[in-house]
PDB file of C-alpha atoms in Angstrom:
ATOM      1  CA  ALA A   1      -3.670  -6.253  -1.169  1.00  0.00           C
ATOM      2  CA  GLU A   2      -1.855  -7.221   1.993  1.00  0.00           C
ATOM      3  CA  TYR A   3      -5.046  -8.575   3.561  1.00  0.00           C
ATOM      4  CA  TYR A   4      -5.871 -10.845   0.628  1.00  0.00           C
ATOM      5  CA  GLY A   5      -2.233 -11.920   0.390  1.00  0.00           C
ATOM      6  CA  ARG A   6      -2.295 -13.021   4.027  1.00  0.00           C
ATOM      7  CA  LEU A   7      -5.527 -14.963   3.508  1.00  0.00           C
ATOM      8  CA  TYR A   8      -4.008 -16.681   0.506  1.00  0.00           C
ATOM      9  CA  MET A   9      -0.883 -17.690   2.423  1.00  0.00           C
ATOM     10  CA  LEU A  10      -2.931 -18.879   5.400  1.00  0.00           C
ATOM     11  CA  VAL A  11      -4.525 -21.450   3.109  1.00  0.00           C
ATOM     12  CA  VAL A  12      -1.568 -22.296   0.856  1.00  0.00           C
ATOM     13  CA  TYR A  13       0.884 -23.260   3.601  1.00  0.00           C
ATOM     14  CA  PRO A  14      -1.450 -25.728   5.369  1.00  0.00           C
ATOM     15  CA  CYS A  15      -2.325 -27.168   1.968  1.00  0.00           C
ATOM     16  CA  ILE A  16       1.341 -27.843   1.237  1.00  0.00           C
ATOM     17  CA  VAL A  17       1.804 -29.423   4.680  1.00  0.00           C
ATOM     18  CA  LEU A  18      -1.252 -31.637   4.155  1.00  0.00           C
ATOM     19  CA  MET A  19       0.005 -32.825   0.770  1.00  0.00           C
ATOM     20  CA  VAL A  20       3.419 -33.684   2.206  1.00  0.00           C
ATOM     21  CA  ALA A  21       1.797 -35.451   5.169  1.00  0.00           C
ATOM     22  CA  ALA A  22      -0.410 -37.463   2.810  1.00  0.00           C
ATOM     23  CA  ALA A  23       2.623 -38.522   0.781  1.00  0.00           C
ATOM     24  CA  ILE A  24       4.509 -39.537   3.932  1.00  0.00           C
ATOM     25  CA  CYS A  25       1.501 -41.456   5.293  1.00  0.00           C
ATOM     26  CA  SER A  26       1.033 -43.367   2.082  1.00  0.00           C
ATOM     27  CA  ALA A  27       4.746 -44.223   1.976  1.00  0.00           C
ATOM     28  CA  LEU A  28       4.928 -45.313   5.612  1.00  0.00           C
ATOM     29  CA  LEU A  29       1.646 -47.206   5.679  1.00  0.00           C
ATOM     30  CA  PRO A  30       1.541 -49.367   2.549  1.00  0.00           C
ATOM     31  CA  PRO A  31      -1.752 -51.248   2.703  1.00  0.00           C
ATOM     32  CA  THR A  32      -2.122 -54.931   2.196  1.00  0.00           C
ATOM     33  CA  ASP A  33      -5.404 -56.598   1.293  1.00  0.00           C
ATOM     34  CA  ALA A  34      -6.278 -57.203   4.942  1.00  0.00           C
ATOM     35  CA  GLN A  35      -5.283 -53.691   6.077  1.00  0.00           C
ATOM     36  CA  MET A  36      -7.354 -51.361   3.907  1.00  0.00           C
ATOM     37  CA  TRP A  37      -7.876 -49.072   6.919  1.00  0.00           C
ATOM     38  CA  LYS A  38      -4.343 -47.747   6.328  1.00  0.00           C
ATOM     39  CA  LEU A  39      -5.664 -45.896   3.281  1.00  0.00           C
ATOM     40  CA  ILE A  40      -7.937 -43.707   5.410  1.00  0.00           C
ATOM     41  CA  PRO A  41      -5.319 -41.195   6.757  1.00  0.00           C
ATOM     42  CA  PRO A  42      -3.708 -40.369   3.400  1.00  0.00           C
ATOM     43  CA  CYS A  43      -7.092 -40.172   1.676  1.00  0.00           C
ATOM     44  CA  ALA A  44      -8.454 -37.870   4.393  1.00  0.00           C
ATOM     45  CA  LEU A  45      -5.411 -35.597   4.131  1.00  0.00           C
ATOM     46  CA  CYS A  46      -5.713 -35.462   0.347  1.00  0.00           C
ATOM     47  CA  GLY A  47      -9.435 -34.696   0.612  1.00  0.00           C
ATOM     48  CA  LEU A  48      -8.831 -31.870   3.080  1.00  0.00           C
ATOM     49  CA  SER A  49      -6.050 -30.479   0.938  1.00  0.00           C
ATOM     50  CA  THR A  50      -8.290 -30.599  -2.134  1.00  0.00           C
ATOM     51  CA  MET A  51     -11.018 -28.696  -0.288  1.00  0.00           C
ATOM     52  CA  LEU A  52      -8.501 -26.015   0.715  1.00  0.00           C
ATOM     53  CA  LEU A  53      -7.282 -25.704  -2.874  1.00  0.00           C
ATOM     54  CA  LEU A  54     -10.870 -25.378  -4.077  1.00  0.00           C
ATOM     55  CA  SER A  55     -11.456 -22.587  -1.556  1.00  0.00           C
ATOM     56  CA  LEU A  56      -8.450 -20.765  -3.037  1.00  0.00           C
ATOM     57  CA  VAL A  57      -9.933 -21.065  -6.505  1.00  0.00           C
ATOM     58  CA  MET A  58     -13.392 -20.070  -5.344  1.00  0.00           C
ATOM     59  CA  PHE A  59     -12.399 -16.988  -3.309  1.00  0.00           C
ATOM     60  CA  ARG A  60      -9.694 -15.850  -5.799  1.00  0.00           C
ATOM     61  CA  TRP A  61      -7.568 -14.199  -3.109  1.00  0.00           C
ATOM     62  CA  GLN A  62      -4.434 -14.168  -5.244  1.00  0.00           C
ATOM     63  CA  SER A  63      -6.119 -12.342  -8.104  1.00  0.00           C
ATOM     64  CA  LYS A  64      -7.677  -9.871  -5.638  1.00  0.00           C
ATOM     65  CA  THR A  65      -4.216  -9.309  -4.161  1.00  0.00           C
ATOM     66  CA  ASP A  66      -2.785  -8.608  -7.612  1.00  0.00           C
ATOM     67  CA  ALA A  67      -5.664  -6.295  -8.565  1.00  0.00           C
ATOM     68  CA  CYS A  68      -5.359  -4.296  -5.338  1.00  0.00           C
ATOM     69  CA  ALA A  69      -1.583  -4.015  -5.739  1.00  0.00           C
ATOM     70  CA  ARG A  70      -2.009  -2.777  -9.332  1.00  0.00           C
ATOM     71  CA  SER A  71      -4.573  -0.209  -8.187  1.00  0.00           C
ATOM     72  CA  ALA A  72      -2.265   0.983  -5.405  1.00  0.00           C
ATOM     73  CA  GLN A  73       0.579   1.442  -7.902  1.00  0.00           C
ATOM     74  CA  GLN A  74      -1.666   3.413 -10.225  1.00  0.00           C
ATOM     75  CA  ILE A  75      -2.827   5.652  -7.377  1.00  0.00           C
ATOM     76  CA  GLU A  76       0.769   6.265  -6.298  1.00  0.00           C
ATOM     77  CA  GLY A  77       1.535   7.335  -9.859  1.00  0.00           C
ATOM     78  CA  LEU A  78      -1.392   9.753  -9.774  1.00  0.00           C
ATOM     79  CA  ILE A  79      -0.197  11.211  -6.477  1.00  0.00           C
ATOM     80  CA  LYS A  80       3.240  11.791  -7.984  1.00  0.00           C
ATOM     81  CA  ARG A  81       1.630  13.362 -11.011  1.00  0.00           C
ATOM     82  CA  CYS A  82      -0.257  15.805  -8.784  1.00  0.00           C
ATOM     83  CA  SER A  83       2.650  16.673  -6.529  1.00  0.00           C
ATOM     84  CA  PHE A  84       5.284  17.094  -9.243  1.00  0.00           C
ATOM     85  CA  PRO A  85       4.095  20.464 -10.634  1.00  0.00           C
ATOM     86  CA  MET A  86       3.707  21.856  -7.115  1.00  0.00           C
ATOM     87  CA  ARG A  87       7.146  20.726  -5.936  1.00  0.00           C
ATOM     88  CA  TYR A  88       9.146  21.603  -9.001  1.00  0.00           C
ATOM     89  CA  ASP A  89       7.503  24.799 -10.139  1.00  0.00           C
ATOM     90  CA  VAL A  90      10.300  26.535 -12.020  1.00  0.00           C
ATOM     91  CA  GLU A  91       9.931  30.322 -11.883  1.00  0.00           C
ATOM     92  CA  GLY A  92       6.162  30.175 -11.397  1.00  0.00           C
ATOM     93  CA  PHE A  93       5.196  28.548 -14.689  1.00  0.00           C
ATOM     94  CA  THR A  94       2.545  26.399 -13.048  1.00  0.00           C
ATOM     95  CA  THR A  95      -0.759  28.188 -13.420  1.00  0.00           C
ATOM     96  CA  ARG A  96      -4.037  27.622 -11.646  1.00  0.00           C
ATOM     97  CA  LEU A  97      -5.605  26.411 -14.898  1.00  0.00           C
ATOM     98  CA  SER A  98      -2.907  23.776 -15.447  1.00  0.00           C
ATOM     99  CA  ILE A  99      -3.368  22.510 -11.871  1.00  0.00           C
ATOM    100  CA  GLN A 100      -7.139  22.316 -12.364  1.00  0.00           C
ATOM    101  CA  THR A 101      -6.634  20.378 -15.594  1.00  0.00           C
ATOM    102  CA  ILE A 102      -4.351  17.898 -13.839  1.00  0.00           C
ATOM    103  CA  VAL A 103      -6.798  17.488 -10.940  1.00  0.00           C
ATOM    104  CA  THR A 104      -9.687  16.857 -13.340  1.00  0.00           C
ATOM    105  CA  GLN A 105      -7.699  14.238 -15.250  1.00  0.00           C
ATOM    106  CA  VAL A 106      -6.589  12.571 -12.005  1.00  0.00           C
ATOM    107  CA  LYS A 107     -10.170  12.533 -10.738  1.00  0.00           C
ATOM    108  CA  ASP A 108     -11.337  10.754 -13.897  1.00  0.00           C
ATOM    109  CA  GLN A 109      -8.492   8.249 -13.658  1.00  0.00           C
ATOM    110  CA  LEU A 110      -9.291   7.603  -9.976  1.00  0.00           C
ATOM    111  CA  LEU A 111     -12.856   6.750 -10.931  1.00  0.00           C
ATOM    112  CA  ASP A 112     -11.563   4.327 -13.572  1.00  0.00           C
ATOM    113  CA  ILE A 113      -9.205   2.713 -11.039  1.00  0.00           C
ATOM    114  CA  ASN A 114     -11.993   2.434  -8.483  1.00  0.00           C
ATOM    115  CA  ASN A 115     -14.322   0.806 -11.009  1.00  0.00           C
ATOM    116  CA  SER A 116     -11.710  -1.711 -12.145  1.00  0.00           C
ATOM    117  CA  SER A 117     -10.536  -2.785  -8.686  1.00  0.00           C
ATOM    118  CA  PRO A 118     -12.306  -5.433  -6.568  1.00  0.00           C
ATOM    119  CA  SER A 119     -14.898  -4.293  -4.078  1.00  0.00           C
ATOM    120  CA  ILE A 120     -13.711  -4.042  -0.504  1.00  0.00           C
ATOM    121  CA  GLY A 121     -15.996  -4.524   2.479  1.00  0.00           C
ATOM    122  CA  LEU A 122     -16.631  -1.634   4.843  1.00  0.00           C
ATOM    123  CA  GLY A 123     -14.934  -3.393   7.759  1.00  0.00           C
ATOM    124  CA  LEU A 124     -11.762  -3.990   5.780  1.00  0.00           C
ATOM    125  CA  GLN A 125     -11.859  -0.441   4.470  1.00  0.00           C
ATOM    126  CA  ALA A 126     -12.202   0.950   8.026  1.00  0.00           C
ATOM    127  CA  ARG A 127      -9.272  -1.172   9.256  1.00  0.00           C
ATOM    128  CA  GLY A 128      -7.130   0.010   6.356  1.00  0.00           C
ATOM    129  CA  LEU A 129      -8.010   3.636   7.037  1.00  0.00           C
ATOM    130  CA  SER A 130      -7.180   3.374  10.741  1.00  0.00           C
ATOM    131  CA  ARG A 131      -3.890   1.657   9.899  1.00  0.00           C
ATOM    132  CA  HIS A 132      -3.076   4.412   7.412  1.00  0.00           C
ATOM    133  CA  GLN A 133      -3.833   7.066  10.025  1.00  0.00           C
ATOM    134  CA  ARG A 134      -1.539   5.330  12.555  1.00  0.00           C
ATOM    135  CA  HIS A 135       1.294   5.223   9.997  1.00  0.00           C
ATOM    136  CA  LEU A 136       0.702   8.865   9.134  1.00  0.00           C
ATOM    137  CA  ALA A 137       0.844   9.862  12.813  1.00  0.00           C
ATOM    138  CA  ILE A 138       4.146   7.975  13.212  1.00  0.00           C
ATOM    139  CA  LEU A 139       5.602   9.736  10.161  1.00  0.00           C
ATOM    140  CA  LEU A 140       4.511  13.137  11.457  1.00  0.00           C
ATOM    141  CA  LYS A 141       6.098  12.420  14.844  1.00  0.00           C
ATOM    142  CA  ARG A 142       9.346  11.420  13.146  1.00  0.00           C
ATOM    143  CA  LYS A 143       9.373  14.582  11.047  1.00  0.00           C
ATOM    144  CA  SER A 144       8.702  16.787  14.057  1.00  0.00           C
ATOM    145  CA  SER A 145      11.455  15.087  16.082  1.00  0.00           C
ATOM    146  CA  GLU A 146      13.919  15.398  13.158  1.00  0.00           C
ATOM    147  CA  SER A 147      13.196  19.095  12.693  1.00  0.00           C
ATOM    148  CA  SER A 148      13.637  19.808  16.423  1.00  0.00           C
TER     149      SER A 148
END
């Protein structure tokens, strides 16, 4: 989600700047009949801005960002659902069968989440995994230093 969000912002901000620049150019360079060349800069800026906006529509980065964020929230909920019975087992009431039932349900829901979320390229997936592993290593170092 973060990757698509960054791509979206990398296109939106220049688009806003181009629109403002086109408005300023057209206000500062009012053309007369003999000076039609003064229309070229604002028209070029508007054309470039329009192409950037069309790329946003075509690539749908914002909707991919939203879909990935929704999937991440659903997966976090599933993780909590799995860890809750293990953490808060009151007097041993959690049985192996109940854990297996929860795992089976979570597995089915993970498949549904995976099918409903946008496809992610292998390169992006590898970068996300390495970033996750770095964050996990940092957390483990913090925990080990806190317990020492």
